[in-house]
Amino acid sequence: MLTEEIGALGKTLERFGASFHFAPVGMAVISAEPSSLGRFLQVNTAFGRITGCSTEQLLATTFQVITQPDDPAAGSRCLEKAVRGEPWAFQTEKRCVHADGRVAWMLLNTWAVPDAGGPPLCFFSEVHEVTAQMVVQARLDHQSLHDTLTSLPNRALFVDRVTQALERERPGRLDTAVLFLDLDRLRDINDGLGYTAGSQLLVSSARRLSEVLRPNDAVARVGGDEFAILCQNVGSESAAVALAKRALDAIQEPVDLGGEAVSVTASVGVAFASSGSTDALTLLSDSELALRRAKERGAGGHAVFSAEMRSHTMQRIENERALQRALEEGQFRLHYQPMVALDTDKVTAVEALLRWEHPERGMVQPLEFIPLAEETGLITPIGAWVLEEAARQTLSWSSSFPVRPLRVSVNVSGCQFQAALVDTVRNVLARSQIDPGSLCLELTESTVMQDVGEAVATLTALKALGVAIAIDDFGTGYSSLAYLRHFPLDELKIDRSFVDGLGRDPEDTAIVAAVTAMAHALELSVVAEGVETAEQLNRVRVLGCEVAQGYHLARPQHAEAMGQLLAAEEEGAFNASPGVGGRMGSRRSTKDTVVIADDSPDVLLLAEVSLAAAGFEVHTASRGAAAISLVRAVRPSCVVLDVTMPDLSGVEVCRQLRADPSTTGCTIVMLTANELVADKVEAFSAGADDYMLKPFSPRDLVSRVRAAVRRKSRGPLMAAPSHIDIGTG
Ligand code: C2E
Ligand code: CA
Ligand code: CA
């Protein structure tokens, strides 16, 4: 019986031993004796596989020894806790160095095997290898805290590091600074050279920044084109600023982007932690405010944060709220300024000008709040209100003055000028029932030139509604009548800066004359803005403008006053007082001769009219070869050459003129639509004196040619032949 029992027990133990040894998961029995705590008492084959050790090796060592050097303390603590009877089971992840040298990760479930009443009999561990999972996890952890493109820490990790640095701040010491840096032209690079080039630029900037750091500093990529640097133990403000400048210099070094050496600048804001009172996010946002200030001062600079910058931002936020409130609470008003037709001296239109009746500040002028409204996007609802109110007023006037059609012009900001504007205008027209022709939208050139294709579509849709379109402030932007021809326009408003010089500055006279002539050629009517004197009124009349607007005629006024003015005019009391007919601005007595060659008829027309009006004798050619003959015949003081013409390039014409002794004396100005440095170099090495970009304004052209002629007149003068007979084809 006993033998049978012993036999059965032997069988059980054998089965149990075999199951232990051949189990697919690692298993270990570990000593719980205080004198040999952690020693392996039994291990199975799978455990040996995980650790790479033989059973003998494992039985000769302890749990603490085989785990990584930085792990055993924690391991022993777990065991000690278990001995004290604290948790009877625990789960840990531990590393061990596998016999082949690699690090293996183990997931251990360990529990104390209880003994009746006393300390545990032993520990039992069940062990799984989790190296692959841990590697993936580590990669994920890294990814969540690093930027994949540059491998730099990301914003989250940076904030964490700044937090740690701030915890180490020593009272009264200048320890921690954050530098916020932003590339000035990443978008241009992306647009011009492609995203790959943009990415290359970011990677190289990241590398360069890492190279300028001091040992304890850290750099992170915190936004698309933004990097932040954490400086520790700064010591002094100047040390941080010096680092900021080094960073800017490093970025500015030319970088090879797809075979092209490109140099970009960056701007940087610097903020210091004021011991104890700052948290990481505040410090980061302070440095960002300083960056914004640096950018306001121009690209490529630095600024140090000051409390005033924060109050500036708070003020802006407050202003934005106030503007929003103004809209909700109806604090906006429209004033109206008459526009007077110069043939009848009658008010035929008014311009609606926005005012803000501020509860404390009184009447606020548009230039004080429109820029903020534009930046914040509030201009769209404000602009819609302006349209609505102007249309309402127009309807009211049309019933008070039924016999005179009065048009209202409304200013439209660049940011309002989108496809949605068409719907807004359509709704306003539908609701107010005004004649669409009595509404005119004023847009600046820069607004329509932002995206020419889109602008043509939007303007065409607006025109289809029956409203009129005017170009405002003409002469201050691109001033390209050649481009404007593509837009369906009705009116051109010459900026008041030109009207201002009438009678004083011959150049302004020339420009107003030229622009008026060309606008008429495009069948646009011309409004002279800012007419402040009788003399100016007289001159714009003589120069052919159809309409005048300005303080001399009437100031902007509220609707009621405007109504009275219209009523008075009906009774004949208001009159734009036709001035005495005057002669056009003083012409030069001896004319300088200019030859201009360009294959674009628009450019030739613009140049011819504006230069002639400025007192030059102008000859034009549309081909390079014709230009050369023309120059030989008329011996001009100045030659203006388009770089690309169908037969000879401007550069080639320039070269031939310089090679011919009879034509070397003139100054040569090159005209081109592109900004490539190589082209400039080529033009100058062919003998050009100046270089001008298209599109240009009449004012630019006149002043360039003036300068060129002055330069020339210092050299030997050539006699111009008295008779000219050359075709320009
Ligand atoms: P703007 O469109 O060029 O409007 C003409 C500005 O010139 C008005 O200034 C007008 O008061 C002023 N002005 C008129 N005649 C004379 C003159 O003889 N001499 C001088 N020195 N100035 C004269 P205001 O009303 O201050 O408007 C300034 C600018 O604000 C406008 O320039 C326009 O760009 C913008 N603005 C005004 N109302 C609106 C609006 O409802 N929406 C948008 N988006 N912008 C508006
Ligand atoms: Ca305007
Ligand atoms: Ca204007």
PDB file of C-alpha atoms and ligand atoms in Angstrom, residues 333-335 337-338 351-355 365-371 374 379 382-383 385-387 409-414 416 442 444 472-473 493 495-496 499-500 529-533 536 549-556, ligand 1:
ATOM      1  CA  ARG A 333     -22.251 105.277 -37.733  1.00  0.00           C
ATOM      2  CA  LEU A 334     -21.823 106.185 -41.373  1.00  0.00           C
ATOM      3  CA  HIS A 335     -20.753 109.612 -42.500  1.00  0.00           C
ATOM      4  CA  GLN A 337     -18.701 112.728 -48.218  1.00  0.00           C
ATOM      5  CA  PRO A 338     -20.009 114.213 -51.474  1.00  0.00           C
ATOM      6  CA  GLU A 351     -18.752 107.975 -50.181  1.00  0.00           C
ATOM      7  CA  ALA A 352     -19.900 106.206 -47.009  1.00  0.00           C
ATOM      8  CA  LEU A 353     -17.206 106.471 -44.336  1.00  0.00           C
ATOM      9  CA  LEU A 354     -17.374 104.482 -41.147  1.00  0.00           C
ATOM     10  CA  ARG A 355     -17.210 106.048 -37.674  1.00  0.00           C
ATOM     11  CA  GLN A 365     -11.967 107.574 -36.911  1.00  0.00           C
ATOM     12  CA  PRO A 366     -11.758 104.439 -39.078  1.00  0.00           C
ATOM     13  CA  LEU A 367      -7.982 104.301 -39.319  1.00  0.00           C
ATOM     14  CA  GLU A 368      -7.913 103.742 -35.560  1.00  0.00           C
ATOM     15  CA  PHE A 369     -10.020 100.598 -35.581  1.00  0.00           C
ATOM     16  CA  ILE A 370     -10.263  99.184 -39.103  1.00  0.00           C
ATOM     17  CA  PRO A 371      -6.794  97.583 -39.037  1.00  0.00           C
ATOM     18  CA  GLU A 374      -9.263  93.411 -40.405  1.00  0.00           C
ATOM     19  CA  ILE A 379     -14.391  93.496 -40.661  1.00  0.00           C
ATOM     20  CA  ILE A 382     -18.844  95.212 -39.786  1.00  0.00           C
ATOM     21  CA  GLY A 383     -18.558  95.530 -43.575  1.00  0.00           C
ATOM     22  CA  TRP A 385     -23.443  96.304 -41.600  1.00  0.00           C
ATOM     23  CA  VAL A 386     -21.916  99.174 -43.617  1.00  0.00           C
ATOM     24  CA  LEU A 387     -23.445  97.822 -46.833  1.00  0.00           C
ATOM     25  CA  SER A 409     -19.768 104.262 -52.613  1.00  0.00           C
ATOM     26  CA  VAL A 410     -18.847 101.746 -49.934  1.00  0.00           C
ATOM     27  CA  ASN A 411     -15.299 100.771 -49.009  1.00  0.00           C
ATOM     28  CA  VAL A 412     -14.527  97.072 -49.086  1.00  0.00           C
ATOM     29  CA  SER A 413     -11.482  95.705 -47.257  1.00  0.00           C
ATOM     30  CA  GLY A 414      -9.163  93.143 -48.757  1.00  0.00           C
ATOM     31  CA  GLN A 416     -13.929  91.094 -47.125  1.00  0.00           C
ATOM     32  CA  GLU A 442     -14.439 100.726 -53.641  1.00  0.00           C
ATOM     33  CA  THR A 444      -7.829  98.990 -53.542  1.00  0.00           C
ATOM     34  CA  ASP A 472      -9.553 103.278 -54.581  1.00  0.00           C
ATOM     35  CA  ASP A 473      -6.302 105.061 -53.688  1.00  0.00           C
ATOM     36  CA  LYS A 493      -9.962 107.134 -57.705  1.00  0.00           C
ATOM     37  CA  ASP A 495      -5.040 108.861 -54.416  1.00  0.00           C
ATOM     38  CA  ARG A 496      -5.006 112.175 -52.628  1.00  0.00           C
ATOM     39  CA  VAL A 499      -3.719 115.581 -55.858  1.00  0.00           C
ATOM     40  CA  ASP A 500      -1.861 117.106 -52.942  1.00  0.00           C
ATOM     41  CA  GLU A 529      -9.570 112.381 -54.082  1.00  0.00           C
ATOM     42  CA  GLY A 530      -8.536 114.823 -51.368  1.00  0.00           C
ATOM     43  CA  VAL A 531      -9.147 118.075 -53.223  1.00  0.00           C
ATOM     44  CA  GLU A 532      -8.362 120.642 -50.531  1.00  0.00           C
ATOM     45  CA  THR A 533      -7.923 123.889 -52.436  1.00  0.00           C
ATOM     46  CA  GLN A 536      -6.318 121.739 -56.915  1.00  0.00           C
ATOM     47  CA  GLN A 549     -13.958 114.745 -53.713  1.00  0.00           C
ATOM     48  CA  GLY A 550     -12.270 116.543 -50.843  1.00  0.00           C
ATOM     49  CA  TYR A 551     -12.440 118.964 -47.950  1.00  0.00           C
ATOM     50  CA  HIS A 552     -12.516 121.903 -50.347  1.00  0.00           C
ATOM     51  CA  LEU A 553     -15.882 120.701 -51.583  1.00  0.00           C
ATOM     52  CA  ALA A 554     -17.293 119.159 -48.417  1.00  0.00           C
ATOM     53  CA  ARG A 555     -16.179 117.163 -45.414  1.00  0.00           C
ATOM     54  CA  PRO A 556     -17.695 113.820 -44.518  1.00  0.00           C
TER      55      PRO A 556
HETATM   56  P1  C2E B   1     -10.505 106.275 -48.128  1.00  0.00           P
HETATM   57  O1  C2E B   1     -11.361 105.202 -48.715  1.00  0.00           O
HETATM   58  O2  C2E B   1      -9.398 106.756 -48.978  1.00  0.00           O
HETATM   59  O3  C2E B   1     -11.478 107.431 -47.730  1.00  0.00           O
HETATM   60  C1  C2E B   1     -11.177 108.767 -47.881  1.00  0.00           C
HETATM   61  C2  C2E B   1     -10.573 109.310 -46.658  1.00  0.00           C
HETATM   62  O4  C2E B   1     -10.012 110.576 -46.957  1.00  0.00           O
HETATM   63  C3  C2E B   1     -11.616 109.591 -45.566  1.00  0.00           C
HETATM   64  O5  C2E B   1     -10.956 109.414 -44.324  1.00  0.00           O
HETATM   65  C4  C2E B   1     -11.908 111.055 -45.776  1.00  0.00           C
HETATM   66  O6  C2E B   1     -12.397 111.686 -44.612  1.00  0.00           O
HETATM   67  C5  C2E B   1     -10.557 111.568 -46.128  1.00  0.00           C
HETATM   68  N1  C2E B   1     -10.634 112.792 -46.911  1.00  0.00           N
HETATM   69  C6  C2E B   1     -11.598 113.167 -47.764  1.00  0.00           C
HETATM   70  N2  C2E B   1     -11.289 114.354 -48.315  1.00  0.00           N
HETATM   71  C7  C2E B   1     -10.104 114.741 -47.817  1.00  0.00           C
HETATM   72  C8  C2E B   1      -9.253 115.882 -48.009  1.00  0.00           C
HETATM   73  O7  C2E B   1      -9.530 116.786 -48.746  1.00  0.00           O
HETATM   74  N3  C2E B   1      -8.092 115.885 -47.328  1.00  0.00           N
HETATM   75  C9  C2E B   1      -7.729 114.893 -46.475  1.00  0.00           C
HETATM   76  N4  C2E B   1      -6.582 114.995 -45.847  1.00  0.00           N
HETATM   77  N5  C2E B   1      -8.514 113.805 -46.271  1.00  0.00           N
HETATM   78  C10 C2E B   1      -9.683 113.730 -46.946  1.00  0.00           C
HETATM   79  P2  C2E B   1     -11.575 108.555 -43.208  1.00  0.00           P
HETATM   80  O8  C2E B   1     -13.043 108.719 -43.155  1.00  0.00           O
HETATM   81  O9  C2E B   1     -10.776 108.813 -41.991  1.00  0.00           O
HETATM   82  O10 C2E B   1     -11.316 107.091 -43.726  1.00  0.00           O
HETATM   83  C11 C2E B   1     -10.056 106.601 -43.803  1.00  0.00           C
HETATM   84  C12 C2E B   1     -10.026 105.287 -44.456  1.00  0.00           C
HETATM   85  O11 C2E B   1     -10.694 104.305 -43.669  1.00  0.00           O
HETATM   86  C13 C2E B   1     -10.732 105.257 -45.796  1.00  0.00           C
HETATM   87  O12 C2E B   1      -9.881 105.789 -46.736  1.00  0.00           O
HETATM   88  C14 C2E B   1     -10.964 103.789 -45.957  1.00  0.00           C
HETATM   89  O13 C2E B   1      -9.802 103.164 -46.410  1.00  0.00           O
HETATM   90  C15 C2E B   1     -11.218 103.356 -44.536  1.00  0.00           C
HETATM   91  N6  C2E B   1     -12.671 103.232 -44.352  1.00  0.00           N
HETATM   92  C16 C2E B   1     -13.559 104.172 -44.046  1.00  0.00           C
HETATM   93  N7  C2E B   1     -14.782 103.642 -43.959  1.00  0.00           N
HETATM   94  C17 C2E B   1     -14.664 102.337 -44.232  1.00  0.00           C
HETATM   95  C18 C2E B   1     -15.582 101.232 -44.294  1.00  0.00           C
HETATM   96  O14 C2E B   1     -16.794 101.348 -44.139  1.00  0.00           O
HETATM   97  N8  C2E B   1     -15.061 100.000 -44.579  1.00  0.00           N
HETATM   98  C19 C2E B   1     -13.742  99.838 -44.797  1.00  0.00           C
HETATM   99  N9  C2E B   1     -13.306  98.602 -45.077  1.00  0.00           N
HETATM  100  N10 C2E B   1     -12.856 100.837 -44.749  1.00  0.00           N
HETATM  101  C20 C2E B   1     -13.321 102.082 -44.479  1.00  0.00           C
END
